[in-house]
Amino acid sequence: MAAHLSYGRVNLNVLREAVRRELREFLDKCAGSKAIVWDEYLTGPFGLIAQYSLLKEHEVEKMFTLKGSRLPAADVKNIIFFVRPRLELMDIIAENVLSEDRRGPSRDFHILFVPRRSLLCEQRLKDLGVLGSFIHREEYSLDLIPFDGDLLSMESEGAFKECYLESDQTSLYHAAKGLMTLQALYGTIPQIFGKGECARQVANMMLRMKREFTGSQNSVFPVFDNLLLLDRNVDLLTPLATQLTYEGLIDEIYGIQNSYVKLPPEKFAPKKQGESGKDLPTEAKKLQLNSAEELYAEIRDKNFNAVGSVLSKKAKVISAAFEERHNAKTVGEIKQFVSQLPHMQAARGSLANHTSIAELIKDVTTSEDFFDKLTVEQEFMSGIDTDKVNNYIEDCIAQKHPLIKVLRLVCLQSVCNSGLKQKVLDYYRREILQTYGYEHILTLHSLEKAGLLRAQTGGRNNYPTIRKTLRLWMDDVNEQNPTDISYVYSGYAPLSVRLAQLLSRPGWRSIEEVLRILPGPHFEERQPLPTGLQKKRQPGENRVTLVFFLGGVTFAEIAALRFLSQLEDGGTEYVVATTKLMNGASWIESLLEKPV
Amino acid sequence: MSRTKGDEEEYWNSSKFKAFTFDDEDDELSQLKESKRAVNSLRDFVDDGDDDDDLERVNWSGEPVGSISWTIKETAGNSGPTQEGREPKNRNSFSYGQLPKPTSTYSLSSFFKGRTRLGSFQSLSDALSDTPAKSYAPELGRPKGEYRDYSNDWSLCDTVRRLRKGKVCSLERFRSLQDKLQLLEEAVSVHDGNVITAVLIFLKRTLSKEILFRELEVRQVALRHLIHFLKEIGDQKLLLELFRFLDRTEELALSHYREHLTIQDPDKRKEFLKTCVGLPFSAEDTAHIQDHYTLLERQIIIEANDRHLESAGQTEIFRKHPRKASILNMPLVTTLFYACFYHYSEPEGTFSSPINLKKTFKIPDKQYVLTALAARAKLRAWHDVDALFTTKNWLGYTKKRAPIGFHRVVEILHKNNAPVQILQEYVNLVEDVDMKLNLATKFKCHDVVIDTCRDLKDRQQLMAYRGKVDKGSAEEEKIDTILSSPQIRWKN
């Protein structure tokens, strides 16, 4: 059912099965028929680990979305709320429960907090007088959700803000817990590396948790060789730039949520003869994107400019395969052909979909505005004109382009200049406040606190040093047959991934100077293994490194790590974990001050 | 399952039932794994006993179900949905269909009555050997919690560990300041935000503000959690006090300012913003906050006035172009656009005049021209557009100037569907020849293209352009005339 999770070096289906088991156990605790009331945000992540059929097997008969006032009628014995521990959701739940009491036969209420119970939320329920109405109040520690054979995410959209703005360590604690679960299933990870304040804390928590569990020795043979913990604020630059891989662009333009994307339906209308006059579908086309689809696995991480040629080659192969039917003469040959038909049909459908998506993306990437924006980004990243007011940004504000787009560019400029000159910053601030509203003073302060938009201090711009030492800008980039990770941004090599690459070879000692410039400590810890579990590596066998991005990761960075995994002589294969899959837009959005 | 209203009222009115206190909540929720075995074995037990009334049933405190003492307590504890709900942890193991007499002996609370003990049961035999004397049902709140707390006397580490596992236990035992601070430090050292918050709630409740603030000032992690917590629960008052104590003036100011977002009524919001002016913001922000206040003040006046004008139906502009939305709380540039749209020719003295807005808020020329252009073009007031770019020098000569560059003017005009004659005029003013040619081609200003090609003596391009104009049109004729003119020395 989720075979693609077991394709990689680490079989993530083991984790999926473990979390499914836990879900079943909880459902069985509430005996009898059930209705689940969903915090809508959770339905996406849950969809990755369980289908409705699983819930149905455990007597879930109805499902609702959490909203105010009364619950819809349902002839069930149990009402279970599946929610994130958030105060505003508690208010809604209380409203549901209170309006329920006044009518009809009473039902049993339960709450399942995902990923954790929160004392604060329970206090709120108590204040609202409903805490006692719940029979089971439990937590479901869905910390790390398997997204693909080499990808795990906590899908915690507030994690960056909590860690870097509020200094609330709760999501770090969840990250540490998720890592403990992983180690329970896949063995102790013998070496931990890290860079950044949050990374240091997660490592500390892990070591402490391990000490506390000394009673039970982990006897699982270790699958991972290394863990690399990276703070997002060590590399604020990368997510701000527009991703240029196929998957990255789909995410930038349409937004991938829990591995699904919604696309405008026009391009996907069935083109059958005689039906040309038929009405176009109006509902968005929803597609699942993961490596279970052969073609997608092949093109997702390519630079978009290299996707077209792959698609056309595929088209030829498939046409040729269908032509084979004319050569099938004997019964045996025909039989063989027919047996391959389903596979061919699927391949054709997949090709048709991705051709349509590629067309949609091409419409955007060939537009004048996209080109202008990319030019400005590339100038900034290669260090050109980062210290003065940029004309294009000015024009974007004047034409009231979306605020997020403007902020993303201004922040990029700030990061590539180690902070803007005070005069430049003041100018942008005034333009932004006058055009988008004064209340964004608060947004600008959040960005400042996160280090994304600030004034240069001490008049020193460190970015050129970092850029040169880590070779972040590559002029001769090969998009078709890449030789370096910089292909994912057509020239810019993501800083975070460069750090991972340099760690595996030749080691961080070679870049001590840059590591000192970047924020937060860097460190190394060892978790000793009993002799029986120590690995004897076969010659030529790759190491497996888990890279955990605290505060979010982009698809382009994942693509860059996959590129490194596939290198002949790379020596390391990567599995990626993160608090949230994100892009520059969703990231800035999470920091925006929202009017009530 | 049926409860009478009387039962409920009895519960709510009875002084026996203390309000449920958070800290004392039963802690067994998370030990369900262990208890599950017990639960399961009990289910079998009950199932088997369905039609066998002789079989003694045992409730969770180990008492035989149906015994007299049990029934009495049962009645007392029959407490309506709230109480019922909060206790019957193990009810899940009983499906009602299997219960022989659900309304009497086996009413729901019989199963939660002893639930509080659940966690300590390792098996059914444990349950059976437990002393039946303790009565839990009527006092589901603090006593049992306290009992457990005191009897077990959790150490500091244990307490924190229990909190981490989501078991709530009473912190009341930590009485001295030193104990409380040690508790806090232990909580901070495990990095679990949930636990830190729980301890902070306890400290907030049991310490005076001054002491709490003073101690947190030297404990930055805990302090940040408290700030976050206060923001979450919206305890603005304490938050501001805290910032004041810490002398974090800018945060204090911002935090106060943030509150305006929750105020819907425009007049109240305006009054609130007034209180923000003068707070210790940074120098740049101070000006912005002042502007924010002034802007809303203006908007309220303009809105009242215009709403009146619109409903009176006497003013042409409002009749022809009814307002789509109120101007309240719109950004400054939007307000300027609105003023340029509805109040363009007003004298500078009125609040709604664009010039007045420009001066009051020191709007830069560029921004002003862009906005005015967009507004007047939308109304197709070409004369105003013209005036916007006309400057007179001291000799009285007029000259066209655009601080934003005429290429931008052309784009904005095109966006507003300006007719070709108007577009043409401004395309001609674009200085860069290549850009001029590009724009003219893009917006089909044939005359400009033709004349420019002629001036450039670019025969090739002109011939190519001939294919783009309509057959037999005046433009085609013009091109032909030029192409055949002997006076031009073509460069190609």
Coordinates of N, CA and C in Angstrom, one line a residue, chain A residues 265-404:
Chain A
P265 N -7.8 22.8 -13.6 CA -8.3 21.6 -14.3 C -8.2 21.7 -15.9
E266 N -8.1 22.9 -16.4 CA -8.3 23.1 -17.9 C -7.3 22.2 -18.6
K267 N -6.1 22.1 -18.2 CA -5.1 21.3 -19.0 C -5.3 19.8 -18.9
F268 N -6.2 19.4 -17.9 CA -6.3 18.0 -17.7 C -7.7 17.5 -18.3
A269 N -8.4 18.3 -19.0 CA -9.6 17.9 -19.6 C -9.4 16.7 -20.5
P270 N -10.3 15.8 -20.5 CA -10.2 14.6 -21.4 C -10.3 15.1 -22.8
K271 N -9.4 14.7 -23.6 CA -9.4 15.1 -25.0 C -9.9 14.0 -25.9
K272 N -11.1 13.6 -25.8 CA -11.6 12.5 -26.6 C -12.3 13.1 -27.8
Q273 N -12.2 12.4 -28.9 CA -12.8 12.9 -30.1 C -14.3 13.0 -29.9
G274 N -14.9 14.0 -30.5 CA -16.4 14.2 -30.4 C -16.8 14.8 -29.0
E275 N -15.8 15.0 -28.2 CA -16.2 15.6 -26.9 C -15.7 17.0 -26.7
S276 N -15.2 17.5 -27.8 CA -14.5 18.8 -27.7 C -15.4 19.9 -27.1
G277 N -16.7 19.8 -27.4 CA -17.6 20.8 -27.0 C -18.0 20.7 -25.5
K278 N -17.5 19.6 -24.9 CA -17.9 19.4 -23.5 C -17.4 20.4 -22.6
D279 N -18.2 20.7 -21.5 CA -17.8 21.7 -20.6 C -16.5 21.3 -19.9
L280 N -15.7 22.3 -19.6 CA -14.4 22.0 -18.9 C -14.7 21.7 -17.5
P281 N -13.9 20.8 -16.9 CA -14.1 20.6 -15.4 C -13.8 21.9 -14.7
T282 N -14.5 22.1 -13.6 CA -14.2 23.3 -12.8 C -13.5 23.0 -11.5
E283 N -13.5 21.8 -11.1 CA -12.9 21.5 -9.9 C -11.4 21.2 -10.1
A284 N -10.6 21.7 -9.1 CA -9.1 21.6 -9.3 C -8.8 20.1 -9.4
K285 N -7.8 19.9 -10.2 CA -7.3 18.5 -10.4 C -6.3 18.2 -9.2
K286 N -6.5 17.1 -8.5 CA -5.7 16.8 -7.4 C -4.8 15.6 -7.7
L287 N -3.5 15.7 -7.6 CA -2.6 14.7 -7.9 C -1.7 14.3 -6.7
Q288 N -1.4 13.1 -6.5 CA -0.5 12.7 -5.5 C 0.9 12.6 -6.2
L289 N 1.9 13.2 -5.5 CA 3.2 13.3 -6.0 C 4.2 12.6 -5.1
N290 N 4.6 11.4 -5.5 CA 5.7 10.7 -4.7 C 6.4 9.7 -5.6
S291 N 7.4 9.1 -5.0 CA 8.2 8.2 -5.8 C 7.5 6.9 -6.2
A292 N 6.3 6.7 -5.7 CA 5.6 5.5 -6.2 C 5.3 5.6 -7.7
E293 N 5.3 6.8 -8.2 CA 5.1 7.0 -9.6 C 6.5 7.1 -10.3
E294 N 6.7 6.1 -11.1 CA 8.1 5.9 -11.7 C 8.6 7.2 -12.4
L295 N 7.8 7.7 -13.3 CA 8.2 8.9 -14.0 C 8.5 10.1 -13.1
Y296 N 7.6 10.3 -12.1 CA 7.8 11.4 -11.2 C 9.2 11.3 -10.4
A297 N 9.4 10.0 -10.0 CA 10.7 9.8 -9.3 C 11.9 10.2 -10.2
E298 N 11.7 10.0 -11.5 CA 12.8 10.2 -12.3 C 13.0 11.7 -12.6
I299 N 11.9 12.5 -12.6 CA 12.1 13.9 -13.0 C 12.0 14.9 -11.9
R300 N 11.5 14.5 -10.7 CA 11.1 15.5 -9.7 C 12.3 16.3 -9.3
D301 N 13.5 15.7 -9.3 CA 14.7 16.5 -8.8 C 15.5 17.1 -9.8
K302 N 15.1 17.0 -11.1 CA 15.8 17.6 -12.2 C 15.6 19.1 -12.2
N303 N 16.5 19.8 -12.8 CA 16.3 21.2 -13.0 C 15.2 21.3 -14.1
F304 N 14.3 22.3 -13.9 CA 13.1 22.3 -14.8 C 13.5 22.3 -16.3
N305 N 14.6 22.9 -16.6 CA 15.1 23.0 -18.0 C 15.5 21.6 -18.5
A306 N 15.6 20.7 -17.7 CA 16.0 19.3 -18.2 C 14.8 18.4 -18.2
V307 N 13.7 18.9 -17.8 CA 12.5 18.0 -17.7 C 11.9 17.7 -19.1
G308 N 11.8 18.8 -19.9 CA 11.2 18.6 -21.3 C 11.8 17.5 -22.1
S309 N 13.1 17.4 -22.1 CA 13.7 16.4 -22.9 C 13.4 15.0 -22.4
V310 N 13.4 14.8 -21.1 CA 13.0 13.5 -20.5 C 11.6 13.1 -20.9
L311 N 10.7 14.1 -20.8 CA 9.3 13.8 -21.2 C 9.2 13.4 -22.6
S312 N 9.9 14.1 -23.5 CA 9.7 13.7 -24.9 C 10.3 12.4 -25.2
K313 N 11.4 12.0 -24.5 CA 12.0 10.7 -24.7 C 11.0 9.6 -24.3
K314 N 10.4 9.9 -23.1 CA 9.5 8.9 -22.6 C 8.3 8.7 -23.6
A315 N 7.9 9.9 -24.1 CA 6.8 9.8 -25.1 C 7.1 8.9 -26.2
K316 N 8.3 9.0 -26.7 CA 8.7 8.1 -27.8 C 8.7 6.6 -27.4
V317 N 9.3 6.4 -26.2 CA 9.3 5.0 -25.8 C 7.9 4.4 -25.6
I318 N 7.0 5.2 -25.1 CA 5.7 4.7 -24.9 C 5.0 4.5 -26.2
S319 N 5.1 5.4 -27.1 CA 4.5 5.2 -28.5 C 5.0 4.0 -29.1
A320 N 6.4 3.8 -29.0 CA 7.0 2.6 -29.6 C 6.4 1.3 -29.0
A321 N 6.2 1.4 -27.7 CA 5.7 0.2 -27.0 C 4.3 -0.1 -27.5
F322 N 3.5 0.9 -27.7 CA 2.1 0.7 -28.2 C 2.1 0.2 -29.6
E323 N 3.1 0.6 -30.4 CA 3.2 0.2 -31.8 C 3.5 -1.3 -31.8
E324 N 4.2 -1.8 -30.8 CA 4.5 -3.2 -30.8 C 3.4 -4.1 -31.1
R325 N 2.2 -3.7 -30.9 CA 1.0 -4.6 -31.1 C 0.9 -5.0 -32.5
H326 N 1.4 -4.2 -33.5 CA 1.4 -4.6 -34.9 C 2.3 -5.8 -35.1
N327 N 3.4 -5.9 -34.3 CA 4.3 -7.0 -34.5 C 3.9 -8.2 -33.8
A328 N 3.0 -8.1 -32.9 CA 2.5 -9.3 -32.2 C 1.7 -10.2 -33.1
K329 N 2.3 -11.3 -33.5 CA 1.7 -12.2 -34.5 C 1.1 -13.4 -33.8
T330 N 1.9 -14.1 -33.0 CA 1.5 -15.3 -32.4 C 0.6 -15.0 -31.2
V331 N -0.1 -16.0 -30.8 CA -0.9 -15.9 -29.7 C -0.1 -15.5 -28.4
G332 N 1.1 -16.1 -28.4 CA 2.0 -15.9 -27.2 C 2.4 -14.4 -27.2
E333 N 2.7 -13.9 -28.4 CA 3.2 -12.5 -28.4 C 2.0 -11.5 -28.0
I334 N 0.9 -11.9 -28.5 CA -0.3 -11.0 -28.2 C -0.6 -11.1 -26.7
K335 N -0.5 -12.3 -26.2 CA -0.7 -12.4 -24.8 C 0.3 -11.6 -24.0
Q336 N 1.5 -11.6 -24.4 CA 2.6 -10.9 -23.7 C 2.3 -9.4 -23.8
F337 N 1.8 -9.0 -25.0 CA 1.5 -7.5 -25.1 C 0.4 -7.1 -24.2
V338 N -0.6 -8.0 -24.2 CA -1.8 -7.6 -23.4 C -1.4 -7.6 -21.9
S339 N -0.5 -8.5 -21.5 CA -0.1 -8.5 -20.1 C 0.6 -7.2 -19.7
Q340 N 1.2 -6.6 -20.7 CA 2.0 -5.3 -20.4 C 1.1 -4.1 -20.4
L341 N -0.1 -4.3 -21.0 CA -1.0 -3.2 -21.2 C -1.2 -2.3 -20.0
P342 N -1.6 -2.9 -18.9 CA -1.9 -2.0 -17.7 C -0.8 -1.1 -17.3
H343 N 0.4 -1.7 -17.4 CA 1.6 -0.9 -17.0 C 1.8 0.2 -18.0
M344 N 1.6 -0.1 -19.3 CA 1.8 0.9 -20.4 C 0.7 2.0 -20.2
Q345 N -0.5 1.6 -19.9 CA -1.6 2.6 -19.8 C -1.2 3.6 -18.6
A346 N -0.7 3.0 -17.5 CA -0.4 3.8 -16.4 C 0.7 4.8 -16.8
A347 N 1.7 4.2 -17.5 CA 2.8 5.1 -17.9 C 2.3 6.2 -18.8
R348 N 1.4 5.9 -19.7 CA 0.9 6.9 -20.5 C 0.1 8.0 -19.8
G349 N -0.7 7.5 -18.8 CA -1.4 8.5 -18.0 C -0.5 9.4 -17.2
S350 N 0.5 8.8 -16.6 CA 1.5 9.6 -15.9 C 2.2 10.6 -16.8
L351 N 2.6 10.1 -18.0 CA 3.2 11.0 -18.9 C 2.3 12.2 -19.3
A352 N 1.0 11.9 -19.5 CA 0.1 12.9 -19.9 C 0.0 14.0 -18.8
N353 N -0.1 13.5 -17.5 CA -0.2 14.4 -16.4 C 1.0 15.3 -16.3
H354 N 2.2 14.7 -16.4 CA 3.4 15.5 -16.2 C 3.7 16.5 -17.4
T355 N 3.2 16.1 -18.5 CA 3.3 17.0 -19.7 C 2.5 18.2 -19.4
S356 N 1.3 18.0 -18.9 CA 0.4 19.1 -18.6 C 0.9 20.0 -17.5
I357 N 1.5 19.4 -16.5 CA 2.0 20.2 -15.4 C 3.2 21.0 -15.9
A358 N 4.1 20.3 -16.7 CA 5.2 21.0 -17.3 C 4.8 22.2 -18.1
E359 N 3.7 22.1 -18.8 CA 3.2 23.2 -19.6 C 2.7 24.3 -18.7
L360 N 2.0 24.0 -17.7 CA 1.6 25.0 -16.8 C 2.7 25.8 -16.2
I361 N 3.8 25.0 -15.8 CA 4.9 25.7 -15.2 C 5.7 26.5 -16.2
K362 N 5.7 26.0 -17.4 CA 6.4 26.8 -18.4 C 5.8 28.1 -18.7
D363 N 4.4 28.1 -18.6 CA 3.7 29.4 -18.8 C 4.3 30.4 -17.8
V364 N 4.5 30.0 -16.6 CA 5.0 30.9 -15.5 C 6.5 31.2 -15.7
T365 N 7.3 30.2 -16.0 CA 8.8 30.4 -16.0 C 9.2 31.2 -17.3
T366 N 8.3 31.2 -18.3 CA 8.7 32.0 -19.5 C 8.1 33.4 -19.4
S367 N 7.4 33.8 -18.3 CA 6.8 35.1 -18.2 C 7.9 36.1 -17.9
E368 N 7.7 37.3 -18.4 CA 8.7 38.4 -18.2 C 8.9 38.6 -16.7
D369 N 7.9 38.6 -15.9 CA 8.1 38.9 -14.5 C 8.9 37.9 -13.8
F370 N 8.7 36.6 -14.2 CA 9.4 35.5 -13.5 C 10.9 35.7 -13.9
F371 N 11.2 36.1 -15.1 CA 12.6 36.3 -15.5 C 13.2 37.4 -14.8
D372 N 12.5 38.5 -14.6 CA 13.0 39.7 -13.9 C 13.3 39.3 -12.5
K373 N 12.4 38.6 -11.9 CA 12.5 38.2 -10.5 C 13.8 37.4 -10.3
L374 N 13.9 36.4 -11.2 CA 15.0 35.4 -11.1 C 16.3 36.2 -11.3
T375 N 16.3 37.1 -12.2 CA 17.5 37.9 -12.4 C 18.0 38.6 -11.2
V376 N 17.0 39.3 -10.5 CA 17.3 40.0 -9.3 C 17.9 39.0 -8.2
E377 N 17.2 37.9 -8.0 CA 17.6 36.9 -7.1 C 19.1 36.5 -7.3
Q378 N 19.3 36.2 -8.6 CA 20.7 35.7 -8.9 C 21.7 36.7 -8.7
E379 N 21.3 38.0 -9.0 CA 22.3 39.1 -8.7 C 22.6 39.1 -7.3
F380 N 21.6 39.1 -6.4 CA 21.8 39.1 -5.0 C 22.7 38.0 -4.6
M381 N 22.4 36.8 -5.0 CA 23.1 35.6 -4.5 C 24.5 35.6 -5.0
S382 N 24.8 36.2 -6.1 CA 26.2 36.3 -6.6 C 26.9 37.5 -6.1
G383 N 26.1 38.3 -5.3 CA 26.8 39.4 -4.6 C 26.8 40.8 -5.3
I384 N 25.9 40.9 -6.3 CA 25.8 42.1 -7.1 C 24.8 43.1 -6.5
D385 N 25.2 44.3 -6.3 CA 24.2 45.4 -5.9 C 23.3 45.1 -4.8
T386 N 23.9 44.5 -3.8 CA 23.0 44.1 -2.6 C 22.9 45.3 -1.6
D387 N 23.7 46.4 -1.9 CA 23.7 47.4 -0.9 C 22.9 48.6 -1.2
K388 N 22.1 48.6 -2.3 CA 21.3 49.7 -2.6 C 19.8 49.3 -2.9
V389 N 19.0 50.3 -2.9 CA 17.6 50.0 -3.2 C 17.4 49.4 -4.6
N390 N 16.7 48.3 -4.7 CA 16.6 47.6 -6.0 C 15.4 48.1 -6.7
N391 N 15.6 48.4 -8.0 CA 14.5 48.9 -8.8 C 13.4 48.0 -9.0
Y392 N 13.7 46.7 -9.2 CA 12.6 45.7 -9.4 C 11.7 45.6 -8.1
I393 N 12.4 45.6 -7.0 CA 11.6 45.5 -5.7 C 10.7 46.7 -5.6
E394 N 11.3 47.9 -5.9 CA 10.5 49.1 -5.8 C 9.3 49.0 -6.7
D395 N 9.5 48.5 -8.0 CA 8.4 48.4 -8.9 C 7.3 47.4 -8.4
C396 N 7.8 46.3 -7.7 CA 6.8 45.4 -7.2 C 6.0 46.0 -6.1
I397 N 6.6 46.8 -5.3 CA 5.8 47.5 -4.3 C 4.8 48.5 -4.9
A398 N 5.3 49.3 -5.9 CA 4.5 50.3 -6.5 C 3.3 49.6 -7.2
Q399 N 3.5 48.4 -7.7 CA 2.4 47.7 -8.4 C 1.6 46.8 -7.5
K400 N 1.9 46.9 -6.2 CA 1.3 46.1 -5.2 C 1.3 44.7 -5.5
H401 N 2.4 44.1 -5.8 CA 2.6 42.7 -6.0 C 2.3 42.1 -4.6
P402 N 2.1 40.8 -4.5 CA 1.8 40.2 -3.2 C 2.9 40.5 -2.2
L403 N 2.5 40.9 -1.0 CA 3.4 41.3 0.0 C 4.5 40.2 0.3
I404 N 4.1 38.9 0.2 CA 5.0 37.9 0.5 C 6.2 37.8 -0.5

